[in-house]
């Protein structure tokens, strides 16, 4: 049992000086598990947690070559929303938003979910048409989204340049009130702690270097700490997904690109909503501490490097100032990058592969953090029942061979 976090617990430990137990424990690697999950990001951890919590399958190892949240799950800009373009996408991400809403109480961990609204700006007729399309699909699926005009944008974000003679005038925006931000580290740590408490073993610094298969079936994994037998192996390695799948002989239509982000010094709160401009390739939100968090689209060339670049910061600053000229004197404190596993249709790849027992939950590109809970829930159900849940059926690997793409580019390329 993990220690329960509460005001009373804080007071008691403060008065007695008793230490809090570690959030998750170290273990020796066992020779066999029921399930091995590769990758201790939000997807791998959520899958392990729901396996144990909902299905009683706790003989599970989550192995990571680095540390919990060391991939995209600890590097993202933490935007949560469900205003996607396709009905499949909207329904799927909406389920995740709902799971996030109750996650703090479910995990007994403050994940700092802040429902602050999400604005996607339209600077030309083409974007406005896409916003209207998204708003209609969203409403049809019961999601709160609507197209608003420049005056309403100005009321929501007073520092935004909404004048008609701006270089990129704002013609309107898709307003999505349920969207917001969350504390990504807290989500990772909360899932890790809760999974550990249920008996899941988390093995950091444990790289998978081989995947054993026999007669079209997975048998286990080879790691830098020894071999492990498992009838089910799940690939949750995002930016490394195609390399790991190849170890099992499965080829994925995924290319890996770096995505950069940056944060400024903290200033007094002035930006309540998340603001995205697809045309300018930029988005911005303000944290509870007052820092502005900026992001953009991925670097244009494939890479496994997580180095930041000056070109990114220069371009980003220029584009942000087109939107909010008055923040010109704000200083950027730091920038960073993470790896994104991009698919041709900007939708994930989830479920079974031609190798029996080898499952994938990948292709999360620049938008996968928000899907952690729903993806974990669905993958756990698939493993426990052997049946693909309806809400991930459209995201199967076979769609690329069969021409059933789920085109989300219009809603996922920059908006994350
Ligand atoms: C800068 C940036 C901003 C983003 N902003 C958002 C956003 O606002 N909203 C949103 O929803 N998404 C966003 N994303 C995307 C999101 O972060 C990812 O899609 C998501 O975190 C992927 O989670 P994951 O658990 O699948 O993978 P990851 O968190 O990347 O974890 C994969 C893990 O696999 C491990 N691994 C790799 N190879 C091996 C191996 N051989 N053996 C063992 N372990 C291995 C890695 O060490 C890593 O820890 C952003 C991404 C970045 C980089």
Short mmCIF file of C-alpha atoms in Angstrom, two decimals, residues 106-255:
data_model
loop_
_atom_site.label_atom_id
_atom_site.label_comp_id
_atom_site.label_asym_id
_atom_site.label_seq_id
_atom_site.Cartn_x
_atom_site.Cartn_y
_atom_site.Cartn_z
CA UNK A 106 -8.42 8.21 -8.50
CA UNK A 107 -4.62 8.29 -8.07
CA UNK A 108 -4.58 10.30 -4.80
CA UNK A 109 -2.12 12.63 -6.54
CA UNK A 110 -2.67 16.30 -7.40
CA UNK A 111 -2.30 16.38 -11.20
CA UNK A 112 -3.15 20.10 -11.33
CA UNK A 113 -5.73 19.88 -14.10
CA UNK A 114 -6.63 23.43 -15.10
CA UNK A 115 -9.65 23.73 -17.36
CA UNK A 116 -8.91 27.09 -18.93
CA UNK A 117 -10.25 26.85 -22.48
CA UNK A 118 -8.45 26.42 -25.79
CA UNK A 119 -8.46 28.88 -28.70
CA UNK A 120 -7.33 27.95 -32.22
CA UNK A 121 -6.96 31.10 -34.31
CA UNK A 122 -7.96 31.39 -37.96
CA UNK A 123 -6.01 33.92 -40.04
CA UNK A 124 -7.43 33.06 -43.46
CA UNK A 125 -10.60 31.71 -45.05
CA UNK A 126 -9.22 28.17 -45.36
CA UNK A 127 -8.47 27.93 -41.62
CA UNK A 128 -11.84 29.43 -40.75
CA UNK A 129 -13.54 26.77 -42.86
CA UNK A 130 -11.60 24.05 -41.00
CA UNK A 131 -12.59 25.61 -37.64
CA UNK A 132 -16.27 25.54 -38.65
CA UNK A 133 -15.92 21.94 -39.74
CA UNK A 134 -14.28 21.00 -36.43
CA UNK A 135 -16.94 22.90 -34.47
CA UNK A 136 -19.72 21.00 -36.23
CA UNK A 137 -18.08 17.58 -35.75
CA UNK A 138 -17.41 18.47 -32.10
CA UNK A 139 -21.00 19.57 -31.44
CA UNK A 140 -22.32 16.47 -33.15
CA UNK A 141 -20.28 14.40 -30.68
CA UNK A 142 -21.54 16.48 -27.73
CA UNK A 143 -18.30 18.44 -27.28
CA UNK A 144 -18.40 22.11 -26.35
CA UNK A 145 -16.68 23.96 -29.26
CA UNK A 146 -17.76 26.96 -31.29
CA UNK A 147 -16.35 29.46 -33.77
CA UNK A 148 -16.10 32.95 -32.29
CA UNK A 149 -15.23 36.32 -33.88
CA UNK A 150 -12.29 38.69 -33.34
CA UNK A 151 -14.16 40.74 -30.71
CA UNK A 152 -14.76 37.66 -28.57
CA UNK A 153 -11.11 36.66 -29.05
CA UNK A 154 -10.07 40.12 -27.84
CA UNK A 155 -12.31 39.76 -24.79
CA UNK A 156 -10.71 36.41 -23.91
CA UNK A 157 -7.12 37.53 -24.61
CA UNK A 158 -6.86 41.31 -24.19
CA UNK A 159 -3.14 41.43 -25.14
CA UNK A 160 -3.77 39.80 -28.52
CA UNK A 161 -3.42 42.04 -31.57
CA UNK A 162 -6.86 41.62 -33.14
CA UNK A 163 -6.70 44.74 -35.32
CA UNK A 164 -7.63 44.19 -39.00
CA UNK A 165 -4.29 45.64 -40.14
CA UNK A 166 -2.20 43.09 -38.23
CA UNK A 167 0.19 41.18 -40.52
CA UNK A 168 -1.85 38.02 -39.87
CA UNK A 169 -5.32 39.38 -39.02
CA UNK A 170 -7.50 37.18 -36.83
CA UNK A 171 -10.70 36.33 -38.68
CA UNK A 172 -12.07 34.14 -35.91
CA UNK A 173 -11.16 31.22 -33.67
CA UNK A 174 -12.35 27.81 -32.57
CA UNK A 175 -13.14 28.18 -28.88
CA UNK A 176 -13.12 24.96 -26.85
CA UNK A 177 -13.91 25.68 -23.17
CA UNK A 178 -13.21 22.12 -21.85
CA UNK A 179 -9.56 22.30 -22.97
CA UNK A 180 -6.77 23.18 -20.58
CA UNK A 181 -3.47 22.11 -19.12
CA UNK A 182 -2.24 19.59 -16.59
CA UNK A 183 1.02 19.00 -14.71
CA UNK A 184 2.70 16.33 -16.85
CA UNK A 185 5.21 15.15 -14.21
CA UNK A 186 2.43 14.71 -11.68
CA UNK A 187 0.48 12.53 -14.11
CA UNK A 188 3.52 10.30 -14.75
CA UNK A 189 4.44 10.07 -11.07
CA UNK A 190 0.82 9.54 -10.03
CA UNK A 191 0.36 6.60 -12.40
CA UNK A 192 3.76 5.14 -11.45
CA UNK A 193 3.01 5.35 -7.74
CA UNK A 194 -0.49 3.91 -8.06
CA UNK A 195 0.67 1.07 -10.35
CA UNK A 196 3.51 0.23 -7.96
CA UNK A 197 1.09 0.12 -5.03
CA UNK A 198 -0.99 -2.46 -6.92
CA UNK A 199 2.02 -4.73 -7.50
CA UNK A 200 3.29 -3.58 -10.91
CA UNK A 201 7.11 -3.50 -11.08
CA UNK A 202 8.73 -0.46 -12.67
CA UNK A 203 12.26 -1.07 -13.91
CA UNK A 204 14.16 2.08 -14.85
CA UNK A 205 17.57 1.91 -16.57
CA UNK A 206 16.47 -1.31 -18.28
CA UNK A 207 16.76 -1.16 -22.06
CA UNK A 208 15.04 -3.66 -24.33
CA UNK A 209 17.64 -4.76 -26.87
CA UNK A 210 15.77 -7.70 -28.39
CA UNK A 211 12.28 -9.16 -28.67
CA UNK A 212 11.99 -12.93 -28.89
CA UNK A 213 9.38 -14.40 -31.21
CA UNK A 214 8.64 -17.95 -32.27
CA UNK A 215 6.10 -19.20 -34.83
CA UNK A 216 4.62 -15.70 -35.19
CA UNK A 217 4.18 -15.29 -31.40
CA UNK A 218 6.02 -13.13 -28.94
CA UNK A 219 7.93 -15.04 -26.23
CA UNK A 220 9.57 -12.24 -24.24
CA UNK A 221 12.20 -9.52 -24.29
CA UNK A 222 15.95 -9.33 -23.95
CA UNK A 223 17.09 -6.43 -21.79
CA UNK A 224 20.36 -4.98 -20.57
CA UNK A 225 19.54 -6.57 -17.17
CA UNK A 226 18.62 -10.03 -18.45
CA UNK A 227 16.02 -11.93 -20.45
CA UNK A 228 12.37 -11.91 -19.49
CA UNK A 229 9.67 -14.32 -20.63
CA UNK A 230 6.23 -12.81 -21.32
CA UNK A 231 3.29 -13.87 -23.51
CA UNK A 232 2.30 -10.21 -23.99
CA UNK A 233 4.70 -7.37 -24.82
CA UNK A 234 3.41 -3.83 -25.35
CA UNK A 235 5.41 -1.21 -27.22
CA UNK A 236 4.81 2.24 -25.64
CA UNK A 237 8.04 3.91 -26.74
CA UNK A 238 6.76 6.87 -28.82
CA UNK A 239 9.82 8.46 -30.47
CA UNK A 240 11.65 5.12 -30.43
CA UNK A 241 8.58 3.10 -31.47
CA UNK A 242 9.73 2.07 -34.93
CA UNK A 243 13.14 0.91 -33.64
CA UNK A 244 11.55 -1.19 -30.89
CA UNK A 245 8.88 -2.66 -33.19
CA UNK A 246 11.57 -3.65 -35.64
CA UNK A 247 13.10 -5.83 -32.90
CA UNK A 248 9.94 -7.94 -33.23
CA UNK A 249 10.05 -7.79 -37.02
CA UNK A 250 7.12 -5.36 -37.21
CA UNK A 251 7.54 -2.31 -39.46
CA UNK A 252 5.62 0.83 -38.59
CA UNK A 253 4.85 3.78 -40.88
CA UNK A 254 6.39 6.15 -38.33
CA UNK A 255 9.12 8.75 -38.67
#
